mmCIF file of C-alpha atoms in Angstrom:
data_model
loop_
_atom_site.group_PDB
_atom_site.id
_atom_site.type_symbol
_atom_site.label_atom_id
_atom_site.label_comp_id
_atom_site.label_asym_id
_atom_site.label_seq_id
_atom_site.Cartn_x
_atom_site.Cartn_y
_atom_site.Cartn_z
ATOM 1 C CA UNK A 28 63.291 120.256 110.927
ATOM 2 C CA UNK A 29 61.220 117.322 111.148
ATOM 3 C CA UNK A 30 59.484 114.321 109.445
ATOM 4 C CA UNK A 31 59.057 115.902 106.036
ATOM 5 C CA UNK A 32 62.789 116.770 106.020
ATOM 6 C CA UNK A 33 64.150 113.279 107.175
ATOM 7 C CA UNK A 34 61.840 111.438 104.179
ATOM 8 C CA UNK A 35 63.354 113.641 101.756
ATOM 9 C CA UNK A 36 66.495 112.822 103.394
ATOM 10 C CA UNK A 37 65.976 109.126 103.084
ATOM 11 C CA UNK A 38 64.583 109.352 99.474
ATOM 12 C CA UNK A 39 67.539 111.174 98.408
ATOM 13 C CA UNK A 40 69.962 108.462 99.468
ATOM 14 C CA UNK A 41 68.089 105.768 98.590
ATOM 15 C CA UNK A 42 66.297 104.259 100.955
ATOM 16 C CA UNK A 43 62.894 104.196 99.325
ATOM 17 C CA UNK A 44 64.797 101.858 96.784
ATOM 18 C CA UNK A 45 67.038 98.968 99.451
ATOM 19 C CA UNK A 46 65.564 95.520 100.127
ATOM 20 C CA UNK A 47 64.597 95.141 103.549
ATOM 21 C CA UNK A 48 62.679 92.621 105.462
ATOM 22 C CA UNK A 49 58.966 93.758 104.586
ATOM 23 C CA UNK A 50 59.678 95.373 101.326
ATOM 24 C CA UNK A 51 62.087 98.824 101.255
ATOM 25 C CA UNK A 52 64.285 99.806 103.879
ATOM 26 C CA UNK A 53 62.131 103.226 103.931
ATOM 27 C CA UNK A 54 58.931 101.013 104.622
ATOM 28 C CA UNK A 55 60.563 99.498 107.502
ATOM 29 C CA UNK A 56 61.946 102.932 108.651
ATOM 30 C CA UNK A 57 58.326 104.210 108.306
ATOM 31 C CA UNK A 58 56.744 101.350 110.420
ATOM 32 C CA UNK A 59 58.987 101.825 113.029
ATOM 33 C CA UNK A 60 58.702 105.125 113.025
ATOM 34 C CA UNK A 61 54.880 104.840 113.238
ATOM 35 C CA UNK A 62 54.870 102.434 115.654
ATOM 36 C CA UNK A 63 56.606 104.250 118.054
ATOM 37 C CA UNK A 64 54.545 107.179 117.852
ATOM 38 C CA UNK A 65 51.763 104.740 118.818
ATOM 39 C CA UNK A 66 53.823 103.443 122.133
ATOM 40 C CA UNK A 67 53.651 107.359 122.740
ATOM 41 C CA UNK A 68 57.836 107.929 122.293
ATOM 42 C CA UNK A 69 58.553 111.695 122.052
ATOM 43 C CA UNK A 70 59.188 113.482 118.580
ATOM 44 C CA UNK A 71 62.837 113.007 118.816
ATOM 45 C CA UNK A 72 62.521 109.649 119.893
ATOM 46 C CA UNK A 73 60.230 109.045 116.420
ATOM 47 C CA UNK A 74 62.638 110.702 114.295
ATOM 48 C CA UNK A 75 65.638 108.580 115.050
ATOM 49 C CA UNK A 76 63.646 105.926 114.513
ATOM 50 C CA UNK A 77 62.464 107.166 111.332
ATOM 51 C CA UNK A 78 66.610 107.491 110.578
ATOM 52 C CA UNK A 79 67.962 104.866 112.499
ATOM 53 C CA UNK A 80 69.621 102.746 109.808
ATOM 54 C CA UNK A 81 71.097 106.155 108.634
ATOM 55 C CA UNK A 82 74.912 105.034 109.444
ATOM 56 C CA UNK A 83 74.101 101.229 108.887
ATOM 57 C CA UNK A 84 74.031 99.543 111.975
ATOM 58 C CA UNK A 85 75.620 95.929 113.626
ATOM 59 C CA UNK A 86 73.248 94.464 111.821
ATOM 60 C CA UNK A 87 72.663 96.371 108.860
ATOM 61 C CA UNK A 88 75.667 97.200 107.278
ATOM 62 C CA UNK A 89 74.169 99.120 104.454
ATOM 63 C CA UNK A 90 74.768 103.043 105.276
ATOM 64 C CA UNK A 91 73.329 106.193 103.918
ATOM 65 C CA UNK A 92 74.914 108.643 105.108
ATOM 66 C CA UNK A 93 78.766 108.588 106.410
ATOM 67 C CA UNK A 94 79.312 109.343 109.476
ATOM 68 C CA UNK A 95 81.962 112.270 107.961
ATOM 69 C CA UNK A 96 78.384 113.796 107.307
ATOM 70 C CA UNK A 97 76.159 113.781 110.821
ATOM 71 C CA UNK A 98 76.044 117.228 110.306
ATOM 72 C CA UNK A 99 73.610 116.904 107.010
ATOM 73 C CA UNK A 100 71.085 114.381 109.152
ATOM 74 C CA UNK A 101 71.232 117.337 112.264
ATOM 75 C CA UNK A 102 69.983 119.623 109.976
ATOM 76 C CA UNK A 103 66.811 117.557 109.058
ATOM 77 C CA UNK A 104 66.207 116.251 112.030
ATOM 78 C CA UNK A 105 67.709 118.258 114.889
ATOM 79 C CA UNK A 106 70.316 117.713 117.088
ATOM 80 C CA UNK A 107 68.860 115.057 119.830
ATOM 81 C CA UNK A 108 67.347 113.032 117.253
ATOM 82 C CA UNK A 109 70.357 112.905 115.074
ATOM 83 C CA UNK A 110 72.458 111.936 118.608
ATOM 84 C CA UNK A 111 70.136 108.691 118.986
ATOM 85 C CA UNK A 112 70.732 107.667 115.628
ATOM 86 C CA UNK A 113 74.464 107.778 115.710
ATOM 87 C CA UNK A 114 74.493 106.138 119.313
ATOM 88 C CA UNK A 115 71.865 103.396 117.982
ATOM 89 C CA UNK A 116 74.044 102.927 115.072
ATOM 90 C CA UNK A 117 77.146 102.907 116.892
ATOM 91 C CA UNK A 118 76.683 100.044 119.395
ATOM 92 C CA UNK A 119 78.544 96.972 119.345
ATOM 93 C CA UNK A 120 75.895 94.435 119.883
ATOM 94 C CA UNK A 121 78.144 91.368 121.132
ATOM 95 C CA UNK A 122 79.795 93.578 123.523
ATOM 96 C CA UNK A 123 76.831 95.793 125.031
ATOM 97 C CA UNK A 124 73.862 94.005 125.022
ATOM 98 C CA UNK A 125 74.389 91.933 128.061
ATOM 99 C CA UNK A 126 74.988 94.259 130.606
ATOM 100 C CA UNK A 127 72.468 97.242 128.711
ATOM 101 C CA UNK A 128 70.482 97.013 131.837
ATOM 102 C CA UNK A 129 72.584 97.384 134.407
ATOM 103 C CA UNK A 130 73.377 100.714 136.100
ATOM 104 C CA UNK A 131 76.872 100.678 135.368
ATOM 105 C CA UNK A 132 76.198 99.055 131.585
ATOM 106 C CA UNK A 133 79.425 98.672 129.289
ATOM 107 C CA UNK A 134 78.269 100.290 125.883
ATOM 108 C CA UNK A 135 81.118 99.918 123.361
ATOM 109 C CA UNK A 136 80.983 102.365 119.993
ATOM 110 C CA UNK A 137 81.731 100.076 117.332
ATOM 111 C CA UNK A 138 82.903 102.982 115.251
ATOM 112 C CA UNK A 139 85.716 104.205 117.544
ATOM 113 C CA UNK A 140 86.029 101.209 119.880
ATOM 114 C CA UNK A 141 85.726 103.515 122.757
ATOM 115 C CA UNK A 142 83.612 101.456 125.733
ATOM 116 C CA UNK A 143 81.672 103.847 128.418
ATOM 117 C CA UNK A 144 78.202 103.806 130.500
ATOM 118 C CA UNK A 145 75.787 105.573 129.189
ATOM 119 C CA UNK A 146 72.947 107.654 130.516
ATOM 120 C CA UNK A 147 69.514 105.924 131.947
ATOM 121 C CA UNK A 148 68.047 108.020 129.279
ATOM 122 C CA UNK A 149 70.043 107.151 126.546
ATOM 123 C CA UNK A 150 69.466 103.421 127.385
ATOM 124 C CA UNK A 151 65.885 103.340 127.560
ATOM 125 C CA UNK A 152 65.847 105.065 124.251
ATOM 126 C CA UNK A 153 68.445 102.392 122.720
ATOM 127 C CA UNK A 154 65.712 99.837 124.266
ATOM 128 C CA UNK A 155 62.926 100.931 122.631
ATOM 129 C CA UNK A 156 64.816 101.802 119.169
ATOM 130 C CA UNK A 157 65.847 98.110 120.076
ATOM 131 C CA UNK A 158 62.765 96.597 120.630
ATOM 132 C CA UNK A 159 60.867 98.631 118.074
ATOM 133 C CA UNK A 160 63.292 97.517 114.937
ATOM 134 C CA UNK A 161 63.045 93.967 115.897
ATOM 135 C CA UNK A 162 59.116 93.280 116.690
ATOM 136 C CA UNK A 163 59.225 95.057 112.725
ATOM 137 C CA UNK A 164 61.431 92.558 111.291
ATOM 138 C CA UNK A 165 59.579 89.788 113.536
ATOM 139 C CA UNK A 166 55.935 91.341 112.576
ATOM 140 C CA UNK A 167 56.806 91.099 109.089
ATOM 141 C CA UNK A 168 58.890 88.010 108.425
ATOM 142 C CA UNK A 169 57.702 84.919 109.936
ATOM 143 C CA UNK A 170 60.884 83.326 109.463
ATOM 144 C CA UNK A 171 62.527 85.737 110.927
ATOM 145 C CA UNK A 172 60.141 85.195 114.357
ATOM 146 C CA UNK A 173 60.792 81.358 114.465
ATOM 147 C CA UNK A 174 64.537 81.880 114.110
ATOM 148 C CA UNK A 175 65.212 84.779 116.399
ATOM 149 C CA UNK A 176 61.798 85.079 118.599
ATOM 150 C CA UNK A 177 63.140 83.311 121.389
ATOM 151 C CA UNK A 178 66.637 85.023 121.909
ATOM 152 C CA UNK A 179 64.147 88.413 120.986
ATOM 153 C CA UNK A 180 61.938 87.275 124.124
ATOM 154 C CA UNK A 181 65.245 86.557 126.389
ATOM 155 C CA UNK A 182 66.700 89.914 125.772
ATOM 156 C CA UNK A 183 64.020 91.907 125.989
ATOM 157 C CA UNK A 184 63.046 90.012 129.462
ATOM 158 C CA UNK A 185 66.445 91.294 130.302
ATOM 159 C CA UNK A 186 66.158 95.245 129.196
ATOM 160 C CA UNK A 187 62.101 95.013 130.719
ATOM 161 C CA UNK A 188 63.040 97.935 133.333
ATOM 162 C CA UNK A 189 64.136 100.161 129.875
ATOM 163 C CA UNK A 190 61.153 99.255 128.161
ATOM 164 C CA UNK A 191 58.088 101.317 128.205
ATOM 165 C CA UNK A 192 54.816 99.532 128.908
ATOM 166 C CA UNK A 193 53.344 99.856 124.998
ATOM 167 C CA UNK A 194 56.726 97.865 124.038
ATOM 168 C CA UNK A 195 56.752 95.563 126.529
ATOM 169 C CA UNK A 196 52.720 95.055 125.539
ATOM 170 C CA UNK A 197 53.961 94.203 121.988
ATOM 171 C CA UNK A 198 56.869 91.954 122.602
ATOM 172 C CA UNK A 199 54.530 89.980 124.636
ATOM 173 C CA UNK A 200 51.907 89.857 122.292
ATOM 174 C CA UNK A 201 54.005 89.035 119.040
ATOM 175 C CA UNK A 202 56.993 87.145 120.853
ATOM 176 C CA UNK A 203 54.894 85.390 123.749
ATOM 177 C CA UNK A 204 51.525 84.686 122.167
ATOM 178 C CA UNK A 205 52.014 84.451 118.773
ATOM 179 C CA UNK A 206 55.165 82.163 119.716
ATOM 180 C CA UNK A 207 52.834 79.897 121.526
ATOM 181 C CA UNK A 208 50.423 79.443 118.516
ATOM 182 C CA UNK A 209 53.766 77.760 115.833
#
């Protein structure tokens, strides 16, 4: 289980060959991937973000994998790793962002509507999945960072006790400085 196994994973359903912001959805899979093993996230932690447009997301629709099939993703990537991808994939953004830092935060599963509080853990890992996905999109499309950078800026200001240091570090230096210079 591991890396190798979740890039033949992606290759086989596609991913090498999707448009994404920044070229191919497995480019942008890879850079996060990367870049989280440079904020110094655990292994699991690296391969859901490696996987973590596997069931499409709330705002990437496009799925690999349905969900019928978790069990195919577990088996490349392990069990933990495969849990943060569904639970990243599953979140309704409207409806759980706002309170994600909170103790008693309302996360609602946008596959089965079902709304519950998660665990510090598994919010701190949504936050830096979070944060990690969009300083990609904002790193790589300039566009992208004048339209959303400041809402970016807000709600990561919000979710700043989830965040590690190295992502806080980078949402200040693309979102904060980089902002300042358009």
């Amino acid at each position: 289980m591991g890396r190798p196994q979740a890039m033949a994973l992606l290759r086989e359903y596609g991913a090498d060959q999707l448009e994404h912001p920044g070229g191919t959805l497995l480019a942008h899979l890879e850079r996060v991937g990367e870049r989280l093993a440079a904020w110094g996230a655990r292994p699991e932690l690296r391969l859901a973000g490696l996987c973590h447009a596997f069931y499409g997301t709330d705002g990437f629709a496009t799925a690999l994998l349905p969900l019928e099939r978790r069990d195919e993703l577990a088996a490349a990537v392990g069990t933990e790793a495969e849990d943060l991808v569904y639970f990243y994939a599953s979140c309704d953004r409207n409806a759980s962002y706002n309170t994600l830092a909170e103790d008693d935060a309302a996360f609602r599963d946008r596959f089965t509507g079902v709304t519950y509080t998660p665990s510090l853990q598994q919010r701190q890992d949504f936050a830096e999945l979070t944060a990690v996905n969009e300083l990609d999109l904002a790193r790589t499309d300039s566009a992208f960072r004048s339209r959303h950078g400041g809402p970016l800026l807000r709600l990561f200001t919000a979710w700043r006790p989830l965040l590690s240091e190295a992502a806080r570090a980078d949402v200040r230096d693309l979102l904060v400085l980089r902002g300042e210079e358009q």
